[in-house]
Amino acid sequence: MSGTEQARKMVEGLTDRSFSPGFGNEHSSEAEPGALPQGRNSPQRAPHGLYAEQLSGSAFTEPRAHNRRSWLYRIRPSAAHPPFVRVDNGHVRSAPFTETVPDPNRLRWNPLPEPAPGTDWLAGLWTLGGNGDVTQRTGMAVHLYHANTSMTDRVFSDADGELLIVPERGGLLLVTELGLLPARPGEVALIPRGVRFRVELLDETARGYVCENYGQPFQLPDLGPIGANGLANARDFLAPVAAYEDVERPVEVVNKFCGNLWAATYDHSPLDVVAWHGNHVPYVYDLHRFNVIGSISYDHPDPSIFTVLTSPSDTPGLAGVDFVVFAPRWLVGEDTFRPPYFHRNVMSEYMGLIEGAYDAKAEGFVPGGGSLHNMMSAHGPDRETFDRASAAELKPQKIDDGLAFMFETRWPVTATGQAANADHLQKGYDDVWQGLERHFRP
Ligand SMILES: O=C(O)Cc1cc(O)ccc1O
Ligand SMILES: [Fe+2]
């Protein structure tokens, strides 16, 4: 059986009981009866001879509402490993991004080229740009991936931040310390800072996007006057249940630490957590569950209304990074230019397309590609979209042929050298706004 078939079989075996729902919950799970200690975290001898280990994602002293940690009960402690040594960073880059100067121009890329045979998810990870500083735990990076092979006897963890994975083509099976999470195009998965995982492919190739968030963990946005329900509902986020592997053979553990990749070979799989409890957990979310709220009178609402997850910065209301989705919805605005308006924003916007088309761009913005509109850059509908939307008959219209998203950040995104010089960087993107004639004739 090929790796892909095996991964598919594992996913077919998953049921509703293979997931623990809720956002930010205290989850608990055991893969063997009695493996999870009751009434305490650190008994003198953990059940079944397991080792207890705490993994924290926040300082111990942070307010309870922000406090994140999980207790893992594992076959061997993570500490049992030889020294980590530097390995090639491949196409992975980190903040501070200094290979190019921040560019005020509007940039747009085609999808990543085909990977060489035998490229796994980590080898296929390619950094487009970002901001902040990994050592200060501020900012974010935009990565893309294109892979054709499952990770085998190697796992990855990121000390620099959490990873929001946005598959665009091909399903993934994330085999994590806390259990199994499938993530297909249209779903997003989050791996918390420091959690080890392996990516197996459910299809021949896998392509997608990753937001690496160095800052405060993503949380659900406050709803304000929207009320107690809406946007992404907490119950639709799914954490895994405990599932461990008992593998005694060399496994390479790659750790991204302060911008570089380091590796140590364990003599066993570190995905050996038999039971766990806590709230520092991976999760998956189906973007089709997003409850889209918009204008039912007039005007195009600001895209903050489409926020799925937000990573607050130290200034209230000013996100280090927001994850925003443009999901199928009805447009009913009267006397309204319905697509995104022309704008110059203080926030910087990286946009990607998961399927179909985006309502502000008639062509050139394709699934697997992406655009970067840095702070204050002028953008909005291309000429074709402007002409069409200005003349359209305003009957109720369903936008149902596209799923686009945005990583929106308070700091400008500086491109990596490989992104600024990529063959797949589109030439002449500015032209989409050419030919917007003057109509004003006083
Ligand atoms: O297409 C964009 O540029 C993103 C965007 C969408 C929108 O509906 C309003 C403003 C905005 O920046
Ligand atoms: Fe924009």
Tab-separated table of C-alpha atoms and ligand atoms in Angstrom:
chain	number	residue	atom	x	y	z
A	1	MET	CA	0.000	0.000	0.000
A	2	SER	CA	1.387	3.440	-0.895
A	3	GLY	CA	1.821	6.089	1.778
A	4	THR	CA	-1.089	8.025	0.322
A	5	GLU	CA	-3.405	4.993	0.385
A	6	GLN	CA	-2.389	4.259	3.963
A	7	ALA	CA	-3.090	7.856	4.989
A	8	ARG	CA	-6.461	7.726	3.234
A	9	LYS	CA	-7.347	4.502	5.077
A	10	MET	CA	-6.482	6.147	8.377
A	11	VAL	CA	-8.745	9.081	7.549
A	12	GLU	CA	-11.577	6.748	6.463
A	13	GLY	CA	-11.371	5.165	9.912
A	14	LEU	CA	-12.075	8.476	11.642
A	15	THR	CA	-15.555	9.141	13.030
A	16	ASP	CA	-17.232	11.968	14.972
A	17	ARG	CA	-15.665	10.434	18.068
A	18	SER	CA	-12.214	11.013	16.618
A	19	PHE	CA	-12.527	14.746	17.339
A	20	SER	CA	-13.128	16.900	20.379
A	21	PRO	CA	-15.110	20.014	19.466
A	22	GLY	CA	-14.809	23.583	20.728
A	23	PHE	CA	-12.451	26.543	20.520
A	24	GLY	CA	-10.134	27.220	23.460
A	25	ASN	CA	-11.662	24.395	25.474
A	26	GLU	CA	-9.979	22.262	28.094
A	27	HIS	CA	-9.993	19.001	26.165
A	28	SER	CA	-8.938	15.628	27.510
A	29	SER	CA	-8.370	12.313	25.819
A	30	GLU	CA	-6.821	8.897	26.331
A	31	ALA	CA	-5.994	6.310	23.678
A	32	GLU	CA	-5.726	3.540	26.295
A	33	PRO	CA	-8.159	3.149	29.191
A	34	GLY	CA	-6.782	4.624	32.405
A	35	ALA	CA	-3.826	6.380	30.715
A	36	LEU	CA	-4.948	9.847	31.765
A	37	PRO	CA	-4.222	10.589	35.434
A	38	GLN	CA	-7.282	11.668	37.366
A	39	GLY	CA	-7.296	14.428	39.978
A	40	ARG	CA	-3.706	15.558	39.400
A	41	ASN	CA	-1.339	16.325	36.549
A	42	SER	CA	1.846	14.864	37.840
A	43	PRO	CA	1.319	11.743	39.961
A	44	GLN	CA	4.348	10.094	41.545
A	45	ARG	CA	4.067	7.397	38.896
A	46	ALA	CA	1.926	8.200	35.867
A	47	PRO	CA	-0.473	5.432	34.738
A	48	HIS	CA	0.908	2.605	32.555
A	49	GLY	CA	4.476	3.788	33.184
A	50	LEU	CA	3.993	6.845	30.970
A	51	TYR	CA	6.047	10.011	31.389
A	52	ALA	CA	4.170	13.240	32.228
A	53	GLU	CA	5.282	16.364	30.356
A	54	GLN	CA	3.796	19.850	30.294
A	55	LEU	CA	3.874	21.846	27.042
A	56	SER	CA	3.101	25.520	27.563
A	57	GLY	CA	2.041	28.048	24.943
A	58	SER	CA	1.789	31.036	27.274
A	59	ALA	CA	3.748	32.214	30.292
A	60	PHE	CA	2.474	30.518	33.451
A	61	THR	CA	1.502	33.890	34.861
A	62	GLU	CA	-0.595	35.204	31.971
A	63	PRO	CA	-4.261	35.906	32.763
A	64	ARG	CA	-6.319	32.753	32.991
A	65	ALA	CA	-8.218	33.638	29.806
A	66	HIS	CA	-4.923	33.643	27.873
A	67	ASN	CA	-3.271	30.763	29.649
A	68	ARG	CA	-2.447	27.845	27.393
A	69	ARG	CA	-0.829	24.557	28.229
A	70	SER	CA	-1.333	20.868	27.706
A	71	TRP	CA	-0.223	17.912	29.792
A	72	LEU	CA	1.077	15.033	27.706
A	73	TYR	CA	1.466	11.439	28.939
A	74	ARG	CA	3.975	9.774	26.656
A	75	ILE	CA	5.981	6.605	26.190
A	76	ARG	CA	9.295	8.503	26.429
A	77	PRO	CA	9.943	12.073	27.555
A	78	SER	CA	10.767	14.545	24.755
A	79	ALA	CA	13.942	15.362	26.672
A	80	ALA	CA	15.524	12.037	25.679
A	81	HIS	CA	17.313	13.210	22.556
A	82	PRO	CA	20.845	13.887	21.269
A	83	PRO	CA	21.947	17.467	20.461
A	84	PHE	CA	20.135	19.370	17.713
A	85	VAL	CA	22.381	20.382	14.827
A	86	ARG	CA	21.776	23.003	12.156
A	87	VAL	CA	20.333	21.705	8.910
A	88	ASP	CA	19.696	23.491	5.637
A	89	ASN	CA	16.824	25.978	5.858
A	90	GLY	CA	15.670	25.013	2.377
A	91	HIS	CA	13.245	27.698	1.215
A	92	VAL	CA	12.151	28.661	4.732
A	93	ARG	CA	12.910	32.227	5.830
A	94	SER	CA	12.070	34.080	9.023
A	95	ALA	CA	11.703	37.510	10.565
A	96	PRO	CA	13.379	39.918	10.578
A	97	PHE	CA	13.067	39.918	6.781
A	98	THR	CA	16.045	41.830	5.432
A	99	GLU	CA	16.774	40.240	2.040
A	100	THR	CA	14.798	42.984	0.245
A	101	VAL	CA	13.498	46.417	1.215
A	102	PRO	CA	9.753	46.727	1.875
A	103	ASP	CA	8.075	47.425	-1.471
A	104	PRO	CA	5.107	49.812	-1.833
A	105	ASN	CA	4.178	48.203	-5.144
A	106	ARG	CA	1.283	45.847	-5.606
A	107	LEU	CA	2.655	42.378	-6.205
A	108	ARG	CA	1.005	39.227	-7.453
A	109	TRP	CA	2.298	35.692	-7.882
A	110	ASN	CA	1.199	32.643	-9.843
A	111	PRO	CA	1.168	29.288	-8.006
A	112	LEU	CA	4.460	27.734	-6.958
A	113	PRO	CA	6.072	25.608	-9.682
A	114	GLU	CA	5.962	21.808	-9.559
A	115	PRO	CA	8.234	20.410	-6.860
A	116	ALA	CA	10.999	17.924	-7.621
A	117	PRO	CA	10.005	14.270	-7.060
A	118	GLY	CA	10.257	13.260	-3.408
A	119	THR	CA	9.445	16.712	-1.970
A	120	ASP	CA	7.660	16.426	1.358
A	121	TRP	CA	5.640	19.205	3.034
A	122	LEU	CA	8.576	20.603	4.960
A	123	ALA	CA	10.929	20.488	1.979
A	124	GLY	CA	8.185	22.102	-0.087
A	125	LEU	CA	7.667	24.993	2.321
A	126	TRP	CA	8.589	28.299	0.618
A	127	THR	CA	8.537	31.623	2.377
A	128	LEU	CA	7.053	34.621	0.544
A	129	GLY	CA	7.696	37.249	3.204
A	130	GLY	CA	6.626	38.606	6.530
A	131	ASN	CA	7.308	41.031	9.326
A	132	GLY	CA	8.278	41.305	12.993
A	133	ASP	CA	10.994	39.400	14.788
A	134	VAL	CA	10.905	35.755	15.803
A	135	THR	CA	13.051	36.395	18.868
A	136	GLN	CA	10.562	39.035	20.057
A	137	ARG	CA	7.531	36.845	19.287
A	138	THR	CA	6.009	39.572	17.077
A	139	GLY	CA	4.851	39.512	13.493
A	140	MET	CA	4.080	36.842	10.968
A	141	ALA	CA	5.313	35.072	7.867
A	142	VAL	CA	3.501	34.050	4.711
A	143	HIS	CA	4.585	30.679	3.353
A	144	LEU	CA	3.350	28.515	0.520
A	145	TYR	CA	3.912	24.799	0.111
A	146	HIS	CA	3.892	22.383	-2.785
A	147	ALA	CA	4.651	18.757	-1.981
A	148	ASN	CA	4.305	15.351	-3.615
A	149	THR	CA	5.522	12.985	-0.866
A	150	SER	CA	4.482	12.258	2.697
A	151	MET	CA	6.919	13.017	5.482
A	152	THR	CA	8.403	9.671	6.465
A	153	ASP	CA	10.282	9.093	9.703
A	154	ARG	CA	10.528	12.822	10.177
A	155	VAL	CA	8.465	15.265	12.175
A	156	PHE	CA	8.505	19.027	12.465
A	157	SER	CA	7.822	21.536	15.210
A	158	ASP	CA	7.960	25.297	15.180
A	159	ALA	CA	9.260	27.092	18.266
A	160	ASP	CA	8.856	30.416	16.444
A	161	GLY	CA	5.102	30.434	16.166
A	162	GLU	CA	1.861	28.686	15.433
A	163	LEU	CA	1.099	27.509	11.902
A	164	LEU	CA	-2.233	28.156	10.228
A	165	ILE	CA	-2.293	25.781	7.270
A	166	VAL	CA	-4.643	26.585	4.383
A	167	PRO	CA	-4.770	23.675	1.892
A	168	GLU	CA	-5.638	24.741	-1.640
A	169	ARG	CA	-5.018	21.508	-3.561
A	170	GLY	CA	-4.809	18.006	-2.100
A	171	GLY	CA	-5.775	16.822	1.363
A	172	LEU	CA	-3.351	16.531	4.267
A	173	LEU	CA	-3.307	14.186	7.210
A	174	LEU	CA	-1.621	15.926	10.125
A	175	VAL	CA	-0.250	13.297	12.463
A	176	THR	CA	0.357	15.320	15.607
A	177	GLU	CA	1.483	14.631	19.144
A	178	LEU	CA	-2.127	15.088	20.215
A	179	GLY	CA	-3.701	12.944	17.494
A	180	LEU	CA	-4.842	12.872	13.874
A	181	LEU	CA	-6.291	15.812	11.973
A	182	PRO	CA	-7.228	15.606	8.302
A	183	ALA	CA	-7.289	18.969	6.505
A	184	ARG	CA	-8.659	19.231	2.992
A	185	PRO	CA	-9.007	22.216	0.658
A	186	GLY	CA	-11.719	24.449	2.147
A	187	GLU	CA	-10.627	23.550	5.683
A	188	VAL	CA	-7.861	25.167	7.706
A	189	ALA	CA	-5.718	23.557	10.380
A	190	LEU	CA	-3.751	25.109	13.179
A	191	ILE	CA	-0.646	23.617	14.772
A	192	PRO	CA	0.243	25.418	18.018
A	193	ARG	CA	3.741	26.622	18.780
A	194	GLY	CA	6.006	23.712	19.633
A	195	VAL	CA	3.612	20.857	18.831
A	196	ARG	CA	5.309	18.144	16.804
A	197	PHE	CA	3.631	16.822	13.700
A	198	ARG	CA	4.129	14.993	10.447
A	199	VAL	CA	2.295	15.805	7.213
A	200	GLU	CA	1.037	12.904	5.107
A	201	LEU	CA	-0.571	13.455	1.720
A	202	LEU	CA	-4.085	12.234	0.964
A	203	ASP	CA	-3.647	12.956	-2.747
A	204	GLU	CA	-0.788	12.807	-5.219
A	205	THR	CA	0.200	16.410	-4.627
A	206	ALA	CA	-0.559	19.008	-2.002
A	207	ARG	CA	-0.449	22.735	-2.389
A	208	GLY	CA	-1.465	25.527	-0.087
A	209	TYR	CA	-0.617	28.447	2.138
A	210	VAL	CA	0.644	28.846	5.702
A	211	CYS	CA	0.425	31.801	8.033
A	212	GLU	CA	3.134	31.470	10.637
A	213	ASN	CA	2.027	33.611	13.534
A	214	TYR	CA	4.898	34.627	15.787
A	215	GLY	CA	2.604	36.708	18.020
A	216	GLN	CA	-0.227	35.970	20.397
A	217	PRO	CA	-2.133	32.809	19.489
A	218	PHE	CA	-5.095	33.189	17.164
A	219	GLN	CA	-8.380	33.637	18.971
A	220	LEU	CA	-11.958	34.151	17.882
A	221	PRO	CA	-12.774	37.830	17.357
A	222	ASP	CA	-15.119	39.577	19.760
A	223	LEU	CA	-18.582	39.853	18.270
A	224	GLY	CA	-19.687	43.219	19.707
A	225	PRO	CA	-23.157	44.151	18.492
A	226	ILE	CA	-23.333	41.005	16.333
A	227	GLY	CA	-24.206	39.207	19.564
A	228	ALA	CA	-23.449	35.815	21.017
A	229	ASN	CA	-23.365	33.871	17.749
A	230	GLY	CA	-21.973	34.255	14.276
A	231	LEU	CA	-18.838	34.401	12.161
A	232	ALA	CA	-16.814	31.304	13.094
A	233	ASN	CA	-18.740	29.461	15.799
A	234	ALA	CA	-16.629	27.896	18.550
A	235	ARG	CA	-18.280	24.484	18.321
A	236	ASP	CA	-17.133	24.013	14.725
A	237	PHE	CA	-13.444	23.869	15.646
A	238	LEU	CA	-12.262	20.298	16.088
A	239	ALA	CA	-9.309	19.159	18.158
A	240	PRO	CA	-8.048	15.590	17.765
A	241	VAL	CA	-8.319	12.784	20.288
A	242	ALA	CA	-5.227	10.984	21.544
A	243	ALA	CA	-3.650	8.614	19.011
A	244	TYR	CA	-0.088	7.468	19.495
A	245	GLU	CA	2.471	5.538	17.535
A	246	ASP	CA	4.846	3.137	19.214
A	247	VAL	CA	7.748	3.213	16.782
A	248	GLU	CA	11.287	2.253	17.780
A	249	ARG	CA	13.418	3.317	14.837
A	250	PRO	CA	15.304	6.518	13.984
A	251	VAL	CA	13.025	9.513	13.465
A	252	GLU	CA	14.374	12.907	12.454
A	253	VAL	CA	12.851	15.725	14.480
A	254	VAL	CA	13.214	19.085	12.759
A	255	ASN	CA	12.784	22.137	14.948
A	256	LYS	CA	12.421	25.666	13.619
A	257	PHE	CA	14.076	27.789	16.260
A	258	CYS	CA	14.724	31.550	15.969
A	259	GLY	CA	14.579	31.400	12.202
A	260	ASN	CA	16.725	28.340	11.517
A	261	LEU	CA	16.038	24.657	11.120
A	262	TRP	CA	17.719	22.290	13.551
A	263	ALA	CA	17.427	18.516	13.612
A	264	ALA	CA	18.021	15.684	16.044
A	265	THR	CA	17.475	12.009	15.378
A	266	TYR	CA	15.440	10.334	18.092
A	267	ASP	CA	15.595	6.553	18.398
A	268	HIS	CA	11.785	6.462	18.530
A	269	SER	CA	8.825	8.423	17.236
A	270	PRO	CA	8.024	11.419	19.449
A	271	LEU	CA	4.373	11.108	18.356
A	272	ASP	CA	4.018	8.743	21.313
A	273	VAL	CA	1.492	10.613	23.470
A	274	VAL	CA	-0.989	8.061	24.824
A	275	ALA	CA	-3.159	10.532	26.750
A	276	TRP	CA	-3.347	14.282	27.169
A	277	HIS	CA	-5.420	17.112	28.496
A	278	GLY	CA	-5.265	20.857	28.064
A	279	ASN	CA	-6.002	23.775	25.781
A	280	HIS	CA	-2.747	24.082	23.789
A	281	VAL	CA	-4.127	21.925	21.022
A	282	PRO	CA	-4.162	21.667	17.237
A	283	TYR	CA	-7.490	22.077	15.516
A	284	VAL	CA	-9.192	22.005	12.148
A	285	TYR	CA	-12.018	24.240	10.933
A	286	ASP	CA	-14.188	23.907	7.840
A	287	LEU	CA	-14.455	27.359	6.243
A	288	HIS	CA	-17.836	26.391	4.767
A	289	ARG	CA	-19.169	26.540	8.350
A	290	PHE	CA	-18.319	30.259	8.526
A	291	ASN	CA	-21.467	32.265	9.233
A	292	VAL	CA	-21.083	35.110	6.739
A	293	ILE	CA	-22.565	38.383	7.899
A	294	GLY	CA	-22.872	41.357	5.559
A	295	SER	CA	-24.904	44.350	4.540
A	296	ILE	CA	-28.621	43.832	3.934
A	297	SER	CA	-29.220	47.476	3.063
A	298	TYR	CA	-26.461	49.330	1.207
A	299	ASP	CA	-22.680	49.679	0.927
A	300	HIS	CA	-19.957	47.079	0.908
A	301	PRO	CA	-18.888	46.301	4.489
A	302	ASP	CA	-15.236	46.455	5.502
A	303	PRO	CA	-13.711	42.975	5.328
A	304	SER	CA	-13.169	42.825	9.090
A	305	ILE	CA	-16.725	41.449	9.139
A	306	PHE	CA	-15.227	38.271	7.593
A	307	THR	CA	-12.619	37.681	10.336
A	308	VAL	CA	-12.303	34.016	11.245
A	309	LEU	CA	-9.402	34.302	13.689
A	310	THR	CA	-7.414	37.204	15.072
A	311	SER	CA	-4.049	37.472	16.745
A	312	PRO	CA	-4.178	40.627	18.853
A	313	SER	CA	-1.127	42.816	19.206
A	314	ASP	CA	-0.344	44.982	22.221
A	315	THR	CA	-2.680	47.719	20.893
A	316	PRO	CA	-6.377	46.905	21.348
A	317	GLY	CA	-8.155	46.477	17.998
A	318	LEU	CA	-4.898	46.400	16.043
A	319	ALA	CA	-4.216	42.810	15.025
A	320	GLY	CA	-0.752	41.391	14.568
A	321	VAL	CA	-2.528	39.276	12.001
A	322	ASP	CA	-6.121	38.493	11.102
A	323	PHE	CA	-7.266	35.511	9.088
A	324	VAL	CA	-10.222	36.587	6.946
A	325	VAL	CA	-12.332	34.479	4.580
A	326	PHE	CA	-14.372	35.566	1.556
A	327	ALA	CA	-16.901	32.758	1.521
A	328	PRO	CA	-20.045	32.183	-0.554
A	329	ARG	CA	-22.687	34.772	0.298
A	330	TRP	CA	-25.614	36.765	-1.034
A	331	LEU	CA	-25.158	40.327	-2.217
A	332	VAL	CA	-28.306	42.417	-1.949
A	333	GLY	CA	-27.030	45.994	-1.435
A	334	GLU	CA	-29.232	48.613	-3.078
A	335	ASP	CA	-27.611	51.454	-5.028
A	336	THR	CA	-24.279	49.929	-4.086
A	337	PHE	CA	-21.015	49.150	-5.835
A	338	ARG	CA	-20.971	45.579	-4.600
A	339	PRO	CA	-17.420	44.253	-5.082
A	340	PRO	CA	-14.595	45.459	-2.819
A	341	TYR	CA	-14.201	49.211	-3.215
A	342	PHE	CA	-11.033	51.081	-4.157
A	343	HIS	CA	-8.988	51.638	-1.024
A	344	ARG	CA	-5.668	52.448	0.581
A	345	ASN	CA	-5.370	50.761	3.965
A	346	VAL	CA	-2.994	51.168	6.849
A	347	MET	CA	-3.033	47.375	7.267
A	348	SER	CA	-1.109	45.160	4.847
A	349	GLU	CA	-2.945	42.441	2.957
A	350	TYR	CA	-1.758	39.126	1.582
A	351	MET	CA	-4.563	37.369	-0.276
A	352	GLY	CA	-4.832	33.836	-1.605
A	353	LEU	CA	-7.472	31.874	-3.459
A	354	ILE	CA	-8.574	28.371	-2.464
A	355	GLU	CA	-11.092	27.808	-5.226
A	356	GLY	CA	-13.032	29.581	-7.958
A	357	ALA	CA	-12.703	33.316	-8.396
A	358	TYR	CA	-12.625	36.451	-6.222
A	359	ASP	CA	-15.192	39.156	-6.785
A	360	ALA	CA	-12.678	42.021	-7.120
A	361	LYS	CA	-10.538	40.407	-9.789
A	362	ALA	CA	-11.770	39.256	-13.189
A	363	GLU	CA	-8.547	37.468	-14.057
A	364	GLY	CA	-4.957	36.838	-12.984
A	365	PHE	CA	-5.761	36.049	-9.354
A	366	VAL	CA	-5.783	32.265	-9.531
A	367	PRO	CA	-6.101	29.383	-7.056
A	368	GLY	CA	-2.700	28.760	-5.504
A	369	GLY	CA	-1.500	32.248	-6.419
A	370	GLY	CA	-1.524	35.291	-4.198
A	371	SER	CA	-1.337	39.047	-4.029
A	372	LEU	CA	0.371	41.421	-1.656
A	373	HIS	CA	-1.035	44.895	-1.118
A	374	ASN	CA	1.189	46.519	1.454
A	375	MET	CA	0.093	49.351	3.725
A	376	MET	CA	-1.278	52.389	1.901
A	377	SER	CA	-0.940	50.798	-1.533
A	378	ALA	CA	-3.880	51.757	-3.754
A	379	HIS	CA	-5.891	48.781	-4.941
A	380	GLY	CA	-9.375	47.405	-5.421
A	381	PRO	CA	-11.423	46.130	-8.339
A	382	ASP	CA	-9.639	45.659	-11.641
A	383	ARG	CA	-10.974	47.605	-14.615
A	384	GLU	CA	-13.126	44.768	-15.931
A	385	THR	CA	-14.723	44.236	-12.506
A	386	PHE	CA	-15.300	47.980	-12.076
A	387	ASP	CA	-16.992	48.305	-15.452
A	388	ARG	CA	-19.146	45.242	-14.901
A	389	ALA	CA	-20.211	46.082	-11.330
A	390	SER	CA	-20.962	49.717	-12.174
A	391	ALA	CA	-23.402	48.631	-14.861
A	392	ALA	CA	-24.859	45.521	-13.197
A	393	GLU	CA	-28.555	45.183	-12.542
A	394	LEU	CA	-28.806	45.101	-8.730
A	395	LYS	CA	-30.969	42.076	-8.124
A	396	PRO	CA	-30.037	39.688	-5.285
A	397	GLN	CA	-26.936	37.813	-6.375
A	398	LYS	CA	-25.312	34.734	-4.870
A	399	ILE	CA	-21.531	34.677	-4.907
A	400	ASP	CA	-20.980	30.946	-4.726
A	401	ASP	CA	-18.064	30.115	-6.959
A	402	GLY	CA	-15.122	31.118	-4.836
A	403	LEU	CA	-13.274	30.828	-1.568
A	404	ALA	CA	-10.605	33.466	-1.019
A	405	PHE	CA	-8.796	34.474	2.141
A	406	MET	CA	-6.600	37.217	3.504
A	407	PHE	CA	-3.790	37.352	6.046
A	408	GLU	CA	-4.071	40.971	7.150
A	409	THR	CA	-1.341	42.387	9.335
A	410	ARG	CA	-0.575	45.653	11.094
A	411	TRP	CA	3.027	45.634	9.795
A	412	PRO	CA	4.142	45.767	6.158
A	413	VAL	CA	5.170	42.485	4.624
A	414	THR	CA	8.724	42.401	3.268
A	415	ALA	CA	9.229	39.865	0.495
A	416	THR	CA	11.999	37.294	0.657
A	417	GLY	CA	14.647	37.400	-2.076
A	418	GLN	CA	13.186	34.246	-3.652
A	419	ALA	CA	9.702	35.834	-3.792
A	420	ALA	CA	10.935	39.163	-5.188
A	421	ASN	CA	12.917	37.379	-7.907
A	422	ALA	CA	10.571	34.454	-8.579
A	423	ASP	CA	9.754	33.494	-12.148
A	424	HIS	CA	6.177	33.134	-10.972
A	425	LEU	CA	5.981	36.769	-9.839
A	426	GLN	CA	3.600	38.318	-12.334
A	427	LYS	CA	4.953	41.095	-14.513
A	428	GLY	CA	2.645	43.994	-15.239
A	429	TYR	CA	0.163	43.482	-12.385
A	430	ASP	CA	-0.326	47.271	-12.366
A	431	ASP	CA	-1.965	46.986	-15.784
A	432	VAL	CA	-5.173	45.577	-14.282
A	433	TRP	CA	-5.937	49.129	-13.163
A	434	GLN	CA	-5.103	50.695	-16.513
A	435	GLY	CA	-7.874	52.031	-18.698
A	436	LEU	CA	-10.038	53.280	-15.842
A	437	GLU	CA	-11.228	56.227	-17.910
A	438	ARG	CA	-12.215	59.601	-16.544
A	439	HIS	CA	-15.955	60.074	-16.586
A	440	PHE	CA	-16.029	63.400	-14.782
A	441	ARG	CA	-16.779	66.203	-17.230
A	442	PRO	CA	-17.835	69.309	-15.338
B	1	LIG	O1	-9.732	42.734	-1.981
B	1	LIG	C1	-9.107	43.252	-1.050
B	1	LIG	O2	-8.255	44.113	-1.218
B	1	LIG	C2	-9.506	42.904	0.368
B	1	LIG	C3	-10.649	43.741	0.763
B	1	LIG	C4	-11.913	43.276	0.590
B	1	LIG	C5	-12.987	44.060	0.877
B	1	LIG	O3	-14.196	43.510	0.758
B	1	LIG	C6	-12.817	45.346	1.304
B	1	LIG	C7	-11.524	45.845	1.495
B	1	LIG	C8	-10.449	45.029	1.246
B	1	LIG	O4	-9.182	45.412	1.493
B	2	FE	FE	-7.508	45.406	0.126
